[in-house]
mmCIF file of C-alpha atoms in Angstrom:
data_model
loop_
_atom_site.group_PDB
_atom_site.id
_atom_site.type_symbol
_atom_site.label_atom_id
_atom_site.label_comp_id
_atom_site.label_asym_id
_atom_site.label_seq_id
_atom_site.Cartn_x
_atom_site.Cartn_y
_atom_site.Cartn_z
ATOM 1 C CA MET A 19 29.561 -190.376 232.503
ATOM 2 C CA GLY A 20 29.040 -187.276 230.639
ATOM 3 C CA ASN A 21 31.028 -183.983 231.269
ATOM 4 C CA SER A 22 27.846 -182.423 231.073
ATOM 5 C CA LEU A 23 25.942 -184.600 233.609
ATOM 6 C CA LYS A 24 29.523 -184.464 235.705
ATOM 7 C CA ALA A 25 29.094 -180.742 236.141
ATOM 8 C CA ILE A 26 25.657 -180.628 237.228
ATOM 9 C CA VAL A 27 26.453 -183.371 239.954
ATOM 10 C CA ALA A 28 29.270 -181.570 241.128
ATOM 11 C CA PHE A 29 27.457 -178.539 242.638
ATOM 12 C CA VAL A 30 25.504 -181.319 244.544
ATOM 13 C CA PRO A 31 27.059 -181.898 247.812
ATOM 14 C CA SER A 32 25.059 -185.326 248.878
ATOM 15 C CA LYS A 33 27.387 -188.171 249.703
ATOM 16 C CA GLU A 34 26.092 -190.009 247.090
ATOM 17 C CA CYS A 35 26.575 -187.599 244.068
ATOM 18 C CA GLN A 36 30.172 -187.014 244.927
ATOM 19 C CA LYS A 37 30.220 -191.205 245.275
ATOM 20 C CA TYR A 38 29.149 -191.057 241.612
ATOM 21 C CA LEU A 39 31.937 -188.568 240.571
ATOM 22 C CA LEU A 40 34.690 -190.709 241.809
ATOM 23 C CA GLU A 41 33.224 -193.769 240.416
ATOM 24 C CA ASP A 42 33.159 -195.812 243.741
ATOM 25 C CA LEU A 43 36.595 -194.871 244.864
ATOM 26 C CA GLU A 44 36.355 -196.194 248.342
ATOM 27 C CA GLU A 45 40.063 -197.669 248.822
ATOM 28 C CA MET A 46 43.558 -196.687 247.965
ATOM 29 C CA PRO A 47 44.244 -198.538 244.939
ATOM 30 C CA VAL A 48 47.313 -201.351 245.228
ATOM 31 C CA ASP A 49 49.322 -198.992 242.677
ATOM 32 C CA LYS A 50 49.234 -196.351 245.090
ATOM 33 C CA MET A 51 47.692 -193.663 242.162
ATOM 34 C CA VAL A 52 44.534 -191.651 242.431
ATOM 35 C CA ASP A 53 43.312 -190.345 239.072
ATOM 36 C CA LEU A 54 40.537 -187.904 239.419
ATOM 37 C CA SER A 55 41.426 -185.808 236.402
ATOM 38 C CA GLY A 56 38.592 -184.752 234.593
ATOM 39 C CA ARG A 57 35.927 -185.189 236.892
ATOM 40 C CA GLN A 58 34.267 -181.395 237.080
ATOM 41 C CA LEU A 59 35.517 -181.694 240.992
ATOM 42 C CA ARG A 60 34.609 -178.339 242.756
ATOM 43 C CA ARG A 61 36.122 -179.566 245.825
ATOM 44 C CA LEU A 62 38.839 -182.390 246.988
ATOM 45 C CA PRO A 63 36.556 -185.724 248.346
ATOM 46 C CA LEU A 64 38.075 -185.992 252.227
ATOM 47 C CA HIS A 65 38.564 -189.364 252.070
ATOM 48 C CA ILE A 66 41.284 -189.469 249.264
ATOM 49 C CA CYS A 67 43.317 -187.813 252.517
ATOM 50 C CA SER A 68 42.602 -191.069 254.254
ATOM 51 C CA PHE A 69 44.588 -192.411 252.059
ATOM 52 C CA ARG A 70 47.994 -192.234 253.843
ATOM 53 C CA GLU A 71 50.380 -194.342 251.481
ATOM 54 C CA LEU A 72 49.450 -192.454 248.207
ATOM 55 C CA VAL A 73 52.376 -191.789 245.935
ATOM 56 C CA LYS A 74 50.492 -190.195 243.083
ATOM 57 C CA LEU A 75 47.385 -188.066 243.117
ATOM 58 C CA TYR A 76 46.216 -186.438 239.853
ATOM 59 C CA LEU A 77 44.012 -183.868 240.184
ATOM 60 C CA SER A 78 44.078 -182.173 236.512
ATOM 61 C CA ASP A 79 41.139 -180.671 234.442
ATOM 62 C CA ASN A 80 38.972 -179.981 237.443
ATOM 63 C CA ASN A 81 36.828 -176.935 238.901
ATOM 64 C CA LEU A 82 39.328 -176.628 242.341
ATOM 65 C CA ASN A 83 40.443 -173.637 243.500
ATOM 66 C CA HIS A 84 40.959 -174.596 247.161
ATOM 67 C CA LEU A 85 42.219 -177.879 248.993
ATOM 68 C CA PRO A 86 41.627 -178.876 252.261
ATOM 69 C CA PRO A 87 43.822 -178.955 255.197
ATOM 70 C CA GLU A 88 44.094 -182.701 255.446
ATOM 71 C CA LEU A 89 45.752 -183.190 252.507
ATOM 72 C CA GLU A 90 48.964 -183.244 254.746
ATOM 73 C CA GLN A 91 48.385 -186.382 255.810
ATOM 74 C CA LEU A 92 49.642 -187.160 252.660
ATOM 75 C CA GLN A 93 53.218 -187.101 253.423
ATOM 76 C CA ASN A 94 54.196 -190.145 250.987
ATOM 77 C CA LEU A 95 53.062 -188.139 247.711
ATOM 78 C CA GLN A 96 55.795 -187.959 245.542
ATOM 79 C CA ILE A 97 53.567 -186.495 242.171
ATOM 80 C CA LEU A 98 51.011 -184.125 242.599
ATOM 81 C CA ALA A 99 49.039 -182.705 239.390
ATOM 82 C CA LEU A 100 47.037 -179.742 239.711
ATOM 83 C CA ASP A 101 47.111 -178.558 236.472
ATOM 84 C CA PHE A 102 44.131 -177.214 234.414
ATOM 85 C CA ASN A 103 41.619 -175.797 237.310
ATOM 86 C CA ASN A 104 40.836 -172.331 239.180
ATOM 87 C CA PHE A 105 43.771 -171.669 241.542
ATOM 88 C CA LYS A 106 44.432 -168.074 241.834
ATOM 89 C CA ALA A 107 47.334 -168.754 244.468
ATOM 90 C CA LEU A 108 48.740 -172.142 245.667
ATOM 91 C CA PRO A 109 47.110 -173.544 248.553
ATOM 92 C CA LEU A 110 49.757 -173.659 251.752
ATOM 93 C CA VAL A 111 48.900 -176.981 252.154
ATOM 94 C CA VAL A 112 51.091 -178.184 249.191
ATOM 95 C CA CYS A 113 54.127 -177.265 250.516
ATOM 96 C CA THR A 114 53.904 -179.137 253.502
ATOM 97 C CA LEU A 115 53.926 -182.389 251.179
ATOM 98 C CA LYS A 116 57.953 -182.727 251.536
ATOM 99 C CA GLN A 117 58.384 -185.716 249.587
ATOM 100 C CA LEU A 118 57.062 -183.962 246.074
ATOM 101 C CA CYS A 119 59.548 -184.894 243.285
ATOM 102 C CA ILE A 120 57.087 -183.471 240.779
ATOM 103 C CA LEU A 121 54.410 -180.754 240.728
ATOM 104 C CA TYR A 122 52.287 -179.579 238.182
ATOM 105 C CA LEU A 123 50.435 -176.257 238.588
ATOM 106 C CA GLY A 124 50.296 -175.181 234.745
ATOM 107 C CA ASN A 125 47.164 -173.620 233.456
ATOM 108 C CA ASN A 126 45.789 -171.775 236.205
ATOM 109 C CA LYS A 127 45.742 -168.022 237.193
ATOM 110 C CA LEU A 128 48.517 -167.858 239.436
ATOM 111 C CA CYS A 129 50.436 -164.271 240.028
ATOM 112 C CA SER A 130 53.109 -165.401 242.346
ATOM 113 C CA LEU A 131 53.963 -168.177 244.392
ATOM 114 C CA PRO A 132 54.764 -168.569 248.237
ATOM 115 C CA LEU A 133 57.590 -168.146 250.487
ATOM 116 C CA GLU A 134 56.852 -171.472 251.543
ATOM 117 C CA LEU A 135 57.564 -173.178 248.326
ATOM 118 C CA ARG A 136 61.220 -173.509 249.474
ATOM 119 C CA LEU A 137 60.030 -176.144 251.882
ATOM 120 C CA LEU A 138 60.084 -178.822 249.035
ATOM 121 C CA GLN A 139 63.283 -179.386 248.848
ATOM 122 C CA ASN A 140 62.844 -182.709 247.409
ATOM 123 C CA LEU A 141 61.216 -180.911 244.491
ATOM 124 C CA LYS A 142 63.183 -182.045 240.820
ATOM 125 C CA THR A 143 60.151 -181.209 238.104
ATOM 126 C CA LEU A 144 58.008 -178.151 238.469
ATOM 127 C CA TRP A 145 55.381 -177.192 235.777
ATOM 128 C CA ILE A 146 54.626 -173.423 236.189
ATOM 129 C CA GLU A 147 53.407 -172.536 232.410
ATOM 130 C CA SER A 148 49.906 -170.898 231.210
ATOM 131 C CA ASN A 149 49.720 -168.743 234.460
ATOM 132 C CA CYS A 150 50.002 -164.996 235.346
ATOM 133 C CA LEU A 151 53.304 -164.884 236.584
ATOM 134 C CA GLN A 152 55.049 -161.365 235.297
ATOM 135 C CA CYS A 153 58.433 -162.061 236.752
ATOM 136 C CA LEU A 154 59.921 -165.984 238.204
ATOM 137 C CA PRO A 155 59.228 -165.977 241.914
ATOM 138 C CA GLU A 156 62.505 -165.804 243.192
ATOM 139 C CA VAL A 157 61.596 -168.618 245.836
ATOM 140 C CA VAL A 158 61.968 -171.102 242.655
ATOM 141 C CA CYS A 159 65.753 -170.471 243.084
ATOM 142 C CA GLU A 160 65.419 -172.021 246.839
ATOM 143 C CA LEU A 161 64.606 -175.239 244.985
ATOM 144 C CA SER A 162 68.217 -177.095 245.113
ATOM 145 C CA LEU A 163 67.261 -180.215 243.695
ATOM 146 C CA LEU A 164 65.237 -178.588 240.669
ATOM 147 C CA LYS A 165 65.981 -180.111 237.413
ATOM 148 C CA THR A 166 63.259 -179.310 234.943
ATOM 149 C CA LEU A 167 61.883 -175.767 235.085
ATOM 150 C CA HIS A 168 58.512 -175.324 232.807
ATOM 151 C CA ALA A 169 57.877 -171.415 232.920
ATOM 152 C CA GLY A 170 56.664 -170.958 229.259
ATOM 153 C CA SER A 171 53.346 -169.067 228.380
ATOM 154 C CA ASN A 172 54.068 -166.241 231.314
ATOM 155 C CA ALA A 173 54.926 -162.476 231.211
ATOM 156 C CA LEU A 174 58.374 -162.888 232.187
ATOM 157 C CA ARG A 175 60.518 -160.036 231.015
ATOM 158 C CA THR A 176 63.420 -161.254 233.072
ATOM 159 C CA LEU A 177 65.148 -164.105 234.751
ATOM 160 C CA PRO A 178 66.404 -163.881 238.749
ATOM 161 C CA THR A 179 70.207 -163.645 238.854
ATOM 162 C CA GLN A 180 69.819 -166.432 242.145
ATOM 163 C CA LEU A 181 68.602 -168.702 239.376
ATOM 164 C CA ARG A 182 72.716 -169.535 238.756
ATOM 165 C CA TYR A 183 72.522 -171.261 242.433
ATOM 166 C CA LEU A 184 70.203 -174.177 241.073
ATOM 167 C CA GLN A 185 72.849 -176.341 239.816
ATOM 168 C CA GLU A 186 71.076 -179.320 239.414
ATOM 169 C CA LEU A 187 68.537 -177.746 236.552
ATOM 170 C CA ARG A 188 69.321 -179.111 233.462
ATOM 171 C CA THR A 189 66.321 -177.745 231.210
ATOM 172 C CA ILE A 190 64.687 -174.350 231.146
ATOM 173 C CA TRP A 191 61.534 -173.870 229.055
ATOM 174 C CA LEU A 192 60.382 -170.460 228.799
ATOM 175 C CA SER A 193 58.658 -170.168 225.449
ATOM 176 C CA GLY A 194 56.071 -167.743 225.150
ATOM 177 C CA ASN A 195 56.813 -165.050 227.389
ATOM 178 C CA LEU A 196 58.259 -161.404 227.336
ATOM 179 C CA LEU A 197 61.723 -161.264 227.115
ATOM 180 C CA SER A 198 63.140 -158.845 224.773
ATOM 181 C CA GLU A 199 66.884 -159.969 225.820
ATOM 182 C CA PHE A 200 68.503 -163.261 226.282
ATOM 183 C CA PRO A 201 68.712 -164.047 229.775
ATOM 184 C CA PRO A 202 72.035 -163.221 231.348
ATOM 185 C CA VAL A 203 71.981 -165.072 234.009
ATOM 186 C CA LEU A 204 71.456 -168.358 231.729
ATOM 187 C CA LEU A 205 74.967 -167.605 230.470
ATOM 188 C CA ASP A 206 76.392 -168.511 233.870
ATOM 189 C CA MET A 207 74.701 -171.596 234.252
ATOM 190 C CA PRO A 208 77.462 -174.233 232.476
ATOM 191 C CA PHE A 209 75.262 -177.142 233.529
ATOM 192 C CA LEU A 210 72.435 -176.407 231.213
ATOM 193 C CA GLU A 211 71.373 -178.972 228.611
ATOM 194 C CA VAL A 212 68.332 -177.364 226.971
ATOM 195 C CA ILE A 213 67.173 -173.814 226.641
ATOM 196 C CA ASP A 214 63.953 -173.005 225.342
ATOM 197 C CA VAL A 215 63.231 -169.359 224.396
ATOM 198 C CA ASP A 216 60.854 -169.978 221.361
ATOM 199 C CA ARG A 217 58.287 -167.219 220.734
ATOM 200 C CA ASN A 218 59.781 -164.086 222.869
ATOM 201 C CA SER A 219 61.035 -160.818 221.810
ATOM 202 C CA ILE A 220 64.558 -161.430 221.915
ATOM 203 C CA ARG A 221 66.702 -159.708 218.974
ATOM 204 C CA PHE A 222 70.246 -160.377 219.630
ATOM 205 C CA PHE A 223 71.902 -163.979 220.895
ATOM 206 C CA PRO A 224 74.772 -163.540 222.503
ATOM 207 C CA SER A 225 77.135 -166.838 222.023
ATOM 208 C CA LEU A 226 76.360 -170.015 223.970
ATOM 209 C CA ALA A 227 79.325 -172.092 222.505
ATOM 210 C CA HIS A 228 80.921 -171.657 226.192
ATOM 211 C CA LEU A 229 77.900 -173.939 228.083
ATOM 212 C CA PRO A 230 79.916 -177.113 228.051
ATOM 213 C CA GLY A 231 76.406 -178.812 229.042
ATOM 214 C CA LEU A 232 74.251 -177.809 226.295
ATOM 215 C CA LYS A 233 72.803 -180.220 224.019
ATOM 216 C CA LEU A 234 69.482 -178.353 222.453
ATOM 217 C CA VAL A 235 68.718 -174.567 222.238
ATOM 218 C CA ILE A 236 65.188 -173.268 220.983
ATOM 219 C CA TYR A 237 65.218 -170.129 219.924
ATOM 220 C CA ASP A 238 62.373 -169.985 216.724
ATOM 221 C CA HIS A 239 59.730 -167.385 216.447
ATOM 222 C CA ASN A 240 61.777 -164.333 217.805
ATOM 223 C CA PRO A 241 62.933 -161.163 216.155
ATOM 224 C CA CYS A 242 66.337 -162.079 216.173
ATOM 225 C CA ARG A 243 69.209 -161.009 213.511
ATOM 226 C CA ASN A 244 71.674 -163.579 214.250
ATOM 227 C CA ALA A 245 71.677 -167.604 215.148
ATOM 228 C CA PRO A 246 73.105 -167.979 218.798
ATOM 229 C CA LYS A 247 76.748 -169.761 217.990
ATOM 230 C CA VAL A 248 77.140 -172.867 219.849
ATOM 231 C CA ALA A 249 79.488 -175.658 220.316
ATOM 232 C CA LYS A 250 79.927 -178.535 218.321
ATOM 233 C CA GLY A 251 77.176 -180.895 218.384
ATOM 234 C CA VAL A 252 74.604 -178.759 219.856
ATOM 235 C CA ARG A 253 71.280 -179.062 218.151
ATOM 236 C CA ARG A 254 69.624 -175.790 217.730
ATOM 237 C CA VAL A 255 66.315 -175.022 216.330
ATOM 238 C CA GLY A 256 64.972 -171.604 215.014
ATOM 239 C CA ARG A 257 65.995 -169.336 211.751
ATOM 240 C CA TRP A 258 69.734 -169.915 210.099
ATOM 241 C CA SER A 259 70.083 -172.899 212.669
ATOM 242 C CA GLU A 260 72.044 -174.872 210.370
ATOM 243 C CA GLU A 261 74.157 -171.784 208.571
ATOM 244 C CA THR A 262 77.781 -171.099 209.057
ATOM 245 C CA PRO A 263 80.316 -170.259 211.003
ATOM 246 C CA GLU A 264 78.174 -171.739 213.485
ATOM 247 C CA PRO A 265 78.468 -175.699 213.641
ATOM 248 C CA ARG A 266 76.098 -177.480 211.476
ATOM 249 C CA LYS A 267 73.910 -180.610 213.452
ATOM 250 C CA ARG A 268 75.989 -183.496 212.792
ATOM 251 C CA SER A 269 74.180 -186.506 210.599
ATOM 252 C CA GLY A 270 72.025 -188.684 212.653
ATOM 253 C CA ALA A 271 72.644 -187.227 215.629
ATOM 254 C CA VAL A 272 69.931 -187.605 218.498
ATOM 255 C CA ILE A 273 69.386 -185.237 221.147
ATOM 256 C CA GLU A 274 67.851 -187.377 224.266
ATOM 257 C CA ILE A 275 65.458 -185.835 226.467
ATOM 258 C CA SER A 276 64.512 -187.365 229.965
ATOM 259 C CA LEU A 277 60.939 -188.061 230.096
ATOM 260 C CA GLU A 278 60.696 -185.146 232.698
ATOM 261 C CA GLU A 279 61.349 -182.706 229.489
ATOM 262 C CA LYS A 280 58.906 -183.652 227.163
ATOM 263 C CA PRO A 281 55.709 -182.003 226.247
ATOM 264 C CA LEU A 282 53.169 -183.226 228.983
ATOM 265 C CA PRO A 283 51.355 -186.488 227.934
ATOM 266 C CA PRO A 284 48.231 -187.280 229.886
ATOM 267 C CA PRO A 285 47.820 -187.585 233.176
ATOM 268 C CA ALA A 286 47.942 -191.182 233.781
ATOM 269 C CA THR A 287 51.508 -191.223 231.997
ATOM 270 C CA LYS A 288 53.230 -188.680 233.392
ATOM 271 C CA PRO A 289 56.632 -188.614 234.188
ATOM 272 C CA GLU A 290 57.450 -190.772 237.344
ATOM 273 C CA PRO A 291 60.270 -189.376 239.955
ATOM 274 C CA GLU A 292 63.235 -190.378 239.361
#
């Protein structure tokens, strides 16, 4: 079905048209996954909320701006993809899905996140890139199991000091923001493995050599006058990254990055929860 035809059918509320969009999805798949990405949906079909054993729900690349309260029935959901939609606010019903491990909210129109997000205490990966955030919502700092945070392509100028309490956090992606200095709070997070501050406005980098967990720092496309100093074996991506006195990358060194930390793959192959 062509996208233009889908877009037309999506406006028609009849059961037949919605069934056409869903391509006869009437029963929960055996793999407990529903992928409705790119269907031009303007609302979530209610019968999907009856699939109470559903584990993965992909709604990427649609025209959604709200979700029905019936979504709360999906209490076994671990992965929810809402990226590339029209959400101006995160529907509060999402915060009732307490088994969520991975939440994709990128490429929407979010200016904030609700305090109720703190209820998602099993969340390990949060994607909020390409939104309208001018500051990182402090509620993110209450997600104690968070391991990966993608917050690139917003309008962030600083990070909250409370971020240091996320002791499970291993990767933070901040590229394409408005940072004018390296966020001081990151200097107090020795457990970080990957720091990405590419494409910001940072003019000077402090030493990162004291961060024992660091494996990779990406700092390219900043108007900096120096490269960040790092410990031996840490990979750097940016200007002067191979110059002394900072250590060179060892020949043949490989930086291992988990699936959760790779660039966003197609919805059907998005990373699994651990």
